[in-house]
Amino acid sequence: VDEAPVQPPNGASEVGIMYTATGQMPVLLSTGQIDGYMVWQPFVSVAEVSGIGTVVSYSQDLPPAGTWTDHTCDALSAREDFIAANPDLVNAIAALLILSGDYVQENPDRAAEVSADWLFGGGDMTFGDVKVSSQDVLAHSIPTIRFSTEPSEDWLQSNDRFIEALRDIGYLTGSLKDASPGEVRDTLYDFSHYEAARAMVDAGEITTPEKRTRPMSIGYLPSDHDAPLFVAIKDWEHFHENFGIALKPRTTAPGKVDVADLIVNGEIITEVRLVQGEGGAQLMTLMGTDAIQMSYAGTPPTISAVDKGMPIKILLPTQNEGSGLVVAASAPVDDWDSFIAWADARSAEGRPLRIAAPIRGSIQDVQIKYALQDSGLVVKEV
Amino acid sequence: MTVVIQDVGKIFETRTREPVTALGGITLEIQKGEFVAILGPSGCGKTTLLRMIAGLDTPTTGSILVEGKPVTGPDPRLAMIFQEYSLYPWRTVRANVAFSLQMRGVAKEERDTITDRFIRLVGLDGFADSYPYELSGGMRQRVAVARALATDPAVLLMDEPFGALDAQTRNRMQKELLEIWENTRKTVVFVTHSVDEAVYLADRIIVLSPRPGRLSAIFDVRFSRPRDRTSVEFASLRRDVLELIDQLEESQ
Amino acid sequence: MTVVIQDVGKIFETRTREPVTALGGITLEIQKGEFVAILGPSGCGKTTLLRMIAGLDTPTTGSILVEGKPVTGPDPRLAMIFQEYSLYPWRTVRANVAFSLQMRGVAKEERDTITDRFIRLVGLDGFADSYPYELSGGMRQRVAVARALATDPAVLLMDEPFGALDAQTRNRMQKELLEIWENTRKTVVFVTHSVDEAVYLADRIIVLSPRPGRLSAIFDVRFSRPRDRTSVEFASLRRDVLELIDQLEESQ
Amino acid sequence: MRWYLKVIPPLFLLLAWEVASILINNPFILPTPTSVALVLLSPMADILGSGSIIDNALLSIWRVILGFGLAVLCAVPAGIIIGRYRIIDELVNPLIQLFRPIPPLAWVPLALAWFKIGLASIVFIIFIGSFFPVLINTIDGVRRVNRTWIETALIYGAKGWKLLVYVIIPAAAPAIWTGLRVGFGVAWMCVVAAEMLPGTNSGIGYLIMYSYNWGQVQVIIAGMIVIGIIGIGADLLFRTIEKKKFQWQEMNR
Amino acid sequence: MRWYLKVIPPLFLLLAWEVASILINNPFILPTPTSVALVLLSPMADILGSGSIIDNALLSIWRVILGFGLAVLCAVPAGIIIGRYRIIDELVNPLIQLFRPIPPLAWVPLALAWFKIGLASIVFIIFIGSFFPVLINTIDGVRRVNRTWIETALIYGAKGWKLLVYVIIPAAAPAIWTGLRVGFGVAWMCVVAAEMLPGTNSGIGYLIMYSYNWGQVQVIIAGMIVIGIIGIGADLLFRTIEKKKFQWQEMNR
Ligand SMILES: Nc1ncnc2c1ncn2[C@@H]1O[C@H](COP(=O)(O)OP(=O)(O)OP(=O)(O)O)[C@@H](O)[C@H]1O
Ligand SMILES: Nc1ncnc2c1ncn2[C@@H]1O[C@H](COP(=O)(O)OP(=O)(O)OP(=O)(O)O)[C@@H](O)[C@H]1O
Ligand SMILES: [Mg+2]
Ligand SMILES: [Mg+2]
């Protein structure tokens, strides 16, 4: 058992953080092996819709108050050599995601439908003896996510906070370890493509990129955080007709799409392979080996990857917020304060709470640790 | 101890449930202290007969009486020596010889005394702590004999005990077996393929017919031991037995 | 074809690099068409000698000349028959007999003709399409003989070919071998442990001393074939050989 | 044994499962046989948007055959050479020993780096899993070829490739076949590890791991049963051919 | 063979690796031998906040020993019973066949549900992996005990447990030991799958999968090498004991 990196005052209550696969969390919660979990959507909604658990707090509302408002989550990133070789293509894809992000924000119901189909074939999810419709879960989940693509100053600061946190935990060991804020931004971001894309969107005219002979691959995660990517493909006709850009799937079967064609102004530009990964870190590793060229994943893994020397740049945010803390439905908790009270009580009983989080260094990991420490609890990894 | 075999036959069932008559029905009386050799072509049921006497198989027809009592299972008064593979390779010579005593719960000290005596009897002093794989084939069979004798059985059943040995070793073992037999006077039932061996060893030679084995002839061997293989009477009995066997084969 | 063995000795190296003298130095001349039997205690180097004649091993000292030319490796004029396991179990009788012809690139039709002839010769017509595991031990050795003969070798080397057979089958095989030999007049070098077998078969009996094997005696067998095992001359020669072997053992 | 006795244990297991699932009364821990049967009994129905069980199973079998086939193509010739030449054996043996204990799962990261996303990586993982059993058995089989068989062939003039084709390979064939059987079993067991690779959207292994990501226990169990049944089937197939083709081995002695 | 010939292949592999890593020039695809050596040569240094290689390796070995030990405790007695009684064999054989092909990795979700987070689940995964090899070998060993040995014992009055203890078990011991060796090998190969379980933040398998998430390919390779070497070591240990204890088997024809 590792000691938490930051040591709060003696005598404080203790909470255990345990890293588990996300899909296991509802099961672990309902079998009493954990007391709660901090995770991305749609697992927060799964708990609520199925009645397995209740939401204590969505991520943006976690303490310290105001810290996490509109916090960073997923972003589009790409390999530097790919960006350099295909600037117009990168611009076009950025533009499509700007458009589809807006589309999701405006049509949450449709986005829920598409995501349910993509992730679950639109069928039911079974958790023990509870069956919930994946549509219902995603209809609950999508509105809790902010689909915003502007790399605003707030967003940048939010990333800075994660960088701080990652440094504290000791995850940054490479180029970003001691870099100044300016150096960090230079190393991490390349917003020129966002700006070009935004300009094209505003002008209503997408520049046709050069054709590629080789396919390209985009990595994504099985979460409705990636809904903009899903709708861009499933509702390709909408984008094709209205904006002259689309990712047209090769097949029309329900469920996931493996291969699509990027069509700009009626021309097929490139074959795009859609690679589902297990987590942001895995997608970064894939990008490091050039197995994929772009990825749609959380910022902390991207930051860590850049720190380790991977030639990757963050191009634009794709979605903010969208995580939450869930506890068992039976827990005497309805908000953060009662959660802390419960944590204190359990710690006093000698049975400290056990909260599951996805892998170490993830957004959820960083947020829950910070929030707990801010509330005066000692965090232990168990 | 007398062994009385009354009309004993054995039918096996193969895996495909077909019956195989292994032994056709044999009646035979073996006297206490007698040395009987059984000869017969391969597959005629010699091993099966020995196994039934030992209580390892039950006759399909007829019955076997040892000292008047029917055989119902392995009996401490009978010991059997197989052609090969019967020593426990993970046990030393001493532990092999001691096996039966150990099974009967004889105390360690007594066991050692008895064991040592029989190891000496078969001429293996000095090899007590060797493992079977360190011995030659002949030495291994001597261990098997010692093990059988250690239980002090009244009847020794031997199924081609020297079949795997080369000719020279075989002759030596025959001599030694006779010496031991003369000293202990066990009843011996000795299965062999070798006419020569049978004539050299036995008081009586039982010849079985080809499968299913039936009693085909009984030869009494009347001349005294130690027998001279090159003597006229030896050669003549040997010829008689060989001729009978040839006939049996041709009539088949 | 004559086989001349000049002062041939063989020293093996064990895994621990110790030298083992397997054969002590033997000089012997075998005439064309002669049937020679080699007798000797286990481990005296009989197999080693045959292997060297066959070109499977090279002598450490001395040399072997076949028809005047030194042996440097396997030679089509010599065929060897092993005690067991030499048939290819995945081949039918026919394919086993045809093996050597196939290796020499004889065309299919000619191969079949020759093969069928030799299968008939050893009395296995009707079993051509059987697999070795469907045959008895004696039948298997007949296949091995047919295979050896099919190459029409001038010299047949046989290493205890009948050692694994039971006594009756063995006698039958001996008769058949003699018939074949009389019809084909190959030179035969026949290793055996059985004095009886040697006296029954050979023109000359070579007796080797215990390891390392050296020439100990040569017996000429002068009486005519077919030999009667129960005849006086047979018994007398048999006794002489046995006595020599007993002596050799005791002097050891 | 009577056939109806043979169905007792599976039925008993099923019953025990049913009773246990009722007693435990927590479908997270043990879903009822019924819920699993529902998945298995509609093998053509789409599961989690990833296609039907049948489709996924067929795809997995195809991948395993590819990886296994490649392993056989490499391992059998390599095994024959290594088994035949002692010096090569001594040279490569340390490497074989070093690589053999590394589980296929551990190769996942490198497979991805080397073969990128797609079929090649999946095939590599299965390849790595089945390569060593096939190799080891082939080496062993060739090394144990009866010396008498080889010497008989030498005496009758067989040399070089003829010796190989007509003696060594047929003689080692039963051992090689055992290697194939074991290797295929391992290959099949690697399917879950292989189909964990990112970019995989199908296959019975993917179905298990994807269901795991979504906590769909009844699908996991159904997938395991499918793996078990296909495993039995493949093993039976190999054994049946073995019995037919290599009868001589059992009978020989 | 001279010892210096034996080092040629590893050296050659190392050289090829060095050249390849220079040519590829992408540490995420193929790190240089040096970077891997750096990890291996400081086995006491902390890696990614998860402890040193030595600590993690020891922990993994401990877990494997637990799971393997449990498997042995269950599989050996079960195997003896199944091998001894034909009827039990026929009854349970279908179940064994069904469960055997299911890869340990597929058990991960159920392990978690049944044994909760923690050592028990890890041990279960390793248990499941090594149970079948030990079982199958034990059954086989007991079934193949020389009939003559048993009958000799019957003749000399051995029955029941005495027959078991003094004849069956010693006679089957070499086969059982082979089962243990193979089973330990498989158990060791399961360590990566087992240490993927949630709540695990140590062990050499964890290190590999965790490094994978952070693109630390040199740590992955170092971990694989450690697995390989420990695998060789364990195998050697088993074989050494085998040679000493069961010498009689080799010698006995
Ligand atoms: N358990 C068994 N099941 C079926 N058939 C059997 C069984 N045991 C022996 N037989 C058959 O019974 C016959 C006699 O066998 P047995 O072993 O007694 O012969 P034998 O005279 O000892 O032969 P050999 O001289 O070859 O040792 C043979 O045909 C054999 O196949
Ligand atoms: N390849 C070998 N390496 C080392 N020693 C060997 C080798 N082959 C044979 N020997 C030894 O050479 C000696 C003679 O062996 P060989 O097999 O020729 O005897 P043999 O007379 O045929 O015996 P048997 O009658 O038992 O067949 C034996 O001591 C044997 O151990
Ligand atoms: Mg018999
Ligand atoms: Mg020999």
Coordinates of N, CA and C in Angstrom, one line a residue, chain B residues 71-160:
Chain B
V71 N -9.6 -70.6 -3.6 CA -8.9 -69.3 -3.7 C -10.0 -68.2 -4.0
T72 N -9.9 -67.2 -3.1 CA -10.9 -66.1 -3.3 C -10.2 -64.8 -3.6
G73 N -8.9 -64.8 -3.4 CA -8.2 -63.5 -3.6 C -6.7 -63.8 -3.3
P74 N -5.9 -62.8 -3.4 CA -4.5 -63.0 -3.0 C -4.3 -63.5 -1.6
D75 N -3.4 -64.4 -1.4 CA -3.3 -65.2 -0.2 C -1.8 -65.2 0.2
P76 N -1.5 -64.9 1.4 CA -0.1 -64.8 1.8 C 0.7 -66.1 1.7
R77 N 0.0 -67.2 1.5 CA 0.7 -68.4 1.4 C 1.3 -68.7 -0.1
L78 N 0.8 -67.8 -1.0 CA 1.3 -67.9 -2.4 C 2.0 -66.7 -2.8
A79 N 3.2 -66.9 -3.5 CA 3.9 -65.7 -4.0 C 4.1 -65.9 -5.5
M80 N 4.0 -64.8 -6.2 CA 4.2 -64.9 -7.7 C 5.3 -64.1 -8.1
I81 N 6.1 -64.6 -9.1 CA 7.2 -63.9 -9.7 C 6.9 -63.7 -11.2
F82 N 6.9 -62.4 -11.6 CA 6.5 -62.1 -13.0 C 7.8 -62.1 -13.9
Q83 N 7.5 -62.1 -15.2 CA 8.7 -62.1 -16.1 C 9.6 -60.9 -15.9
E84 N 8.9 -59.7 -15.8 CA 9.8 -58.5 -15.6 C 8.9 -57.4 -15.0
Y85 N 9.6 -56.3 -14.7 CA 8.9 -55.1 -14.3 C 8.3 -55.2 -12.9
S86 N 8.6 -56.3 -12.2 CA 7.8 -56.4 -11.0 C 8.5 -55.8 -9.8
L87 N 9.8 -55.5 -9.9 CA 10.5 -54.7 -8.8 C 10.0 -53.3 -8.8
Y88 N 10.1 -52.7 -7.6 CA 9.7 -51.3 -7.5 C 11.0 -50.5 -7.7
P89 N 11.1 -49.8 -8.8 CA 12.4 -49.1 -9.2 C 12.7 -48.0 -8.2
W90 N 11.8 -47.5 -7.5 CA 12.1 -46.4 -6.6 C 12.5 -46.9 -5.2
R91 N 12.6 -48.2 -5.1 CA 13.0 -48.8 -3.8 C 14.4 -49.5 -4.0
T92 N 15.2 -49.5 -2.9 CA 16.4 -50.2 -3.0 C 16.1 -51.7 -3.0
V93 N 17.2 -52.5 -3.2 CA 17.0 -53.9 -3.2 C 16.4 -54.3 -1.8
R94 N 17.0 -53.8 -0.8 CA 16.5 -54.1 0.6 C 15.0 -53.8 0.7
A95 N 14.7 -52.6 0.3 CA 13.3 -52.2 0.5 C 12.4 -53.0 -0.4
N96 N 12.8 -53.4 -1.6 CA 12.0 -54.3 -2.4 C 11.8 -55.6 -1.7
V97 N 12.8 -56.2 -1.2 CA 12.7 -57.5 -0.5 C 11.8 -57.3 0.7
A98 N 11.9 -56.2 1.4 CA 11.2 -56.0 2.6 C 9.7 -55.6 2.3
F99 N 9.4 -55.4 1.1 CA 8.0 -54.9 0.7 C 6.9 -55.7 1.4
S100 N 6.9 -57.0 1.2 CA 5.8 -57.8 1.6 C 5.7 -57.8 3.2
L101 N 6.9 -57.8 3.8 CA 6.9 -57.7 5.3 C 6.4 -56.4 5.8
Q102 N 6.7 -55.4 5.1 CA 6.3 -54.0 5.5 C 4.7 -54.0 5.3
M103 N 4.2 -54.6 4.2 CA 2.8 -54.6 4.0 C 2.0 -55.3 5.2
R104 N 2.7 -56.3 5.7 CA 2.1 -57.1 6.7 C 2.4 -56.5 8.1
G105 N 3.1 -55.4 8.1 CA 3.3 -54.7 9.4 C 4.4 -55.4 10.3
V106 N 5.3 -56.1 9.7 CA 6.4 -56.7 10.5 C 7.3 -55.5 10.9
A107 N 7.7 -55.5 12.2 CA 8.5 -54.4 12.7 C 9.8 -54.3 12.0
K108 N 10.3 -53.1 12.0 CA 11.5 -52.7 11.2 C 12.7 -53.7 11.5
E109 N 13.0 -54.0 12.7 CA 14.1 -54.8 13.0 C 14.0 -56.2 12.5
E110 N 12.8 -56.8 12.8 CA 12.6 -58.1 12.3 C 12.7 -58.2 10.8
R111 N 12.1 -57.1 10.2 CA 12.1 -57.0 8.7 C 13.5 -57.0 8.2
D112 N 14.4 -56.2 8.8 CA 15.8 -56.1 8.4 C 16.5 -57.5 8.4
T113 N 16.2 -58.2 9.6 CA 16.9 -59.5 9.7 C 16.5 -60.4 8.6
I114 N 15.2 -60.5 8.4 CA 14.7 -61.5 7.4 C 15.2 -61.0 6.0
T115 N 15.1 -59.8 5.8 CA 15.5 -59.3 4.5 C 16.9 -59.6 4.2
D116 N 17.8 -59.3 5.1 CA 19.2 -59.6 4.9 C 19.5 -61.0 4.7
R117 N 18.7 -61.9 5.3 CA 18.9 -63.3 5.2 C 18.7 -63.7 3.7
F118 N 17.5 -63.2 3.2 CA 17.2 -63.6 1.8 C 18.0 -62.9 0.8
I119 N 18.5 -61.7 1.1 CA 19.4 -61.1 0.1 C 20.7 -61.9 0.0
R120 N 21.1 -62.4 1.2 CA 22.3 -63.3 1.2 C 22.0 -64.6 0.4
L121 N 20.8 -65.1 0.7 CA 20.5 -66.4 0.1 C 20.6 -66.3 -1.5
V122 N 20.1 -65.2 -2.1 CA 20.2 -65.1 -3.5 C 21.5 -64.5 -4.0
G123 N 22.4 -64.4 -3.1 CA 23.8 -64.0 -3.5 C 23.9 -62.5 -3.8
L124 N 23.2 -61.7 -3.2 CA 23.2 -60.2 -3.5 C 23.8 -59.4 -2.3
D125 N 24.5 -60.0 -1.4 CA 25.1 -59.2 -0.3 C 26.0 -58.2 -0.9
G126 N 25.9 -57.0 -0.4 CA 26.7 -55.9 -1.0 C 25.9 -55.1 -2.0
F127 N 24.7 -55.6 -2.4 CA 23.9 -54.8 -3.3 C 22.6 -54.4 -2.6
A128 N 22.5 -54.5 -1.3 CA 21.3 -54.3 -0.6 C 20.8 -52.8 -0.8
D129 N 21.8 -51.9 -0.9 CA 21.4 -50.5 -1.1 C 21.4 -50.0 -2.5
S130 N 21.5 -50.9 -3.4 CA 21.5 -50.6 -4.8 C 20.0 -50.4 -5.3
Y131 N 19.8 -49.7 -6.3 CA 18.5 -49.6 -6.9 C 18.4 -50.6 -8.1
P132 N 17.2 -51.1 -8.4 CA 17.1 -52.1 -9.5 C 17.8 -51.6 -10.8
Y133 N 17.7 -50.3 -11.1 CA 18.3 -49.9 -12.4 C 19.8 -50.1 -12.3
E134 N 20.4 -50.3 -11.2 CA 21.8 -50.5 -11.1 C 22.2 -52.0 -11.2
L135 N 21.2 -52.8 -11.4 CA 21.5 -54.3 -11.4 C 21.3 -54.8 -12.8
S136 N 21.9 -55.9 -13.1 CA 21.6 -56.6 -14.4 C 20.3 -57.3 -14.3
G137 N 19.8 -57.8 -15.5 CA 18.5 -58.5 -15.5 C 18.5 -59.7 -14.6
G138 N 19.6 -60.5 -14.6 CA 19.6 -61.6 -13.7 C 19.6 -61.3 -12.2
M139 N 20.3 -60.2 -11.9 CA 20.3 -59.8 -10.5 C 18.9 -59.3 -10.1
R140 N 18.2 -58.7 -11.0 CA 16.9 -58.2 -10.7 C 15.9 -59.3 -10.4
Q141 N 16.0 -60.4 -11.2 CA 15.1 -61.5 -11.0 C 15.5 -62.2 -9.6
R142 N 16.8 -62.2 -9.3 CA 17.1 -62.7 -8.0 C 16.5 -61.9 -6.9
V143 N 16.4 -60.6 -7.0 CA 15.7 -59.8 -6.0 C 14.3 -60.2 -5.9
A144 N 13.7 -60.4 -7.1 CA 12.2 -60.8 -7.1 C 12.1 -62.1 -6.4
V145 N 13.0 -63.0 -6.6 CA 12.9 -64.3 -5.9 C 13.1 -64.1 -4.4
A146 N 14.0 -63.3 -4.0 CA 14.2 -63.0 -2.6 C 13.0 -62.4 -2.0
R147 N 12.4 -61.5 -2.7 CA 11.2 -60.9 -2.2 C 10.1 -61.9 -2.0
A148 N 9.9 -62.8 -3.0 CA 8.9 -63.8 -2.8 C 9.2 -64.8 -1.7
L149 N 10.5 -65.1 -1.5 CA 10.8 -66.1 -0.4 C 10.7 -65.4 0.9
A150 N 10.9 -64.1 1.0 CA 10.9 -63.4 2.3 C 9.5 -63.6 3.0
T151 N 8.5 -63.8 2.2 CA 7.1 -63.9 2.8 C 6.9 -65.4 3.3
D152 N 7.9 -66.2 3.1 CA 7.8 -67.6 3.4 C 6.6 -68.3 2.9
P153 N 6.4 -68.2 1.6 CA 5.1 -68.7 1.0 C 5.3 -70.3 0.9
A154 N 4.2 -70.9 0.9 CA 4.2 -72.4 0.7 C 4.3 -72.7 -0.8
V155 N 3.7 -71.8 -1.6 CA 3.7 -72.0 -3.1 C 4.4 -70.9 -3.8
L156 N 5.3 -71.2 -4.7 CA 5.9 -70.1 -5.6 C 5.4 -70.3 -7.0
L157 N 4.7 -69.2 -7.5 CA 4.2 -69.2 -8.9 C 5.2 -68.4 -9.7
M158 N 5.8 -69.0 -10.7 CA 6.8 -68.2 -11.5 C 6.4 -68.2 -13.0
D159 N 6.2 -67.0 -13.5 CA 5.7 -66.8 -14.9 C 6.9 -66.4 -15.8
E160 N 7.5 -67.4 -16.4 CA 8.6 -67.1 -17.3 C 9.6 -66.2 -16.6

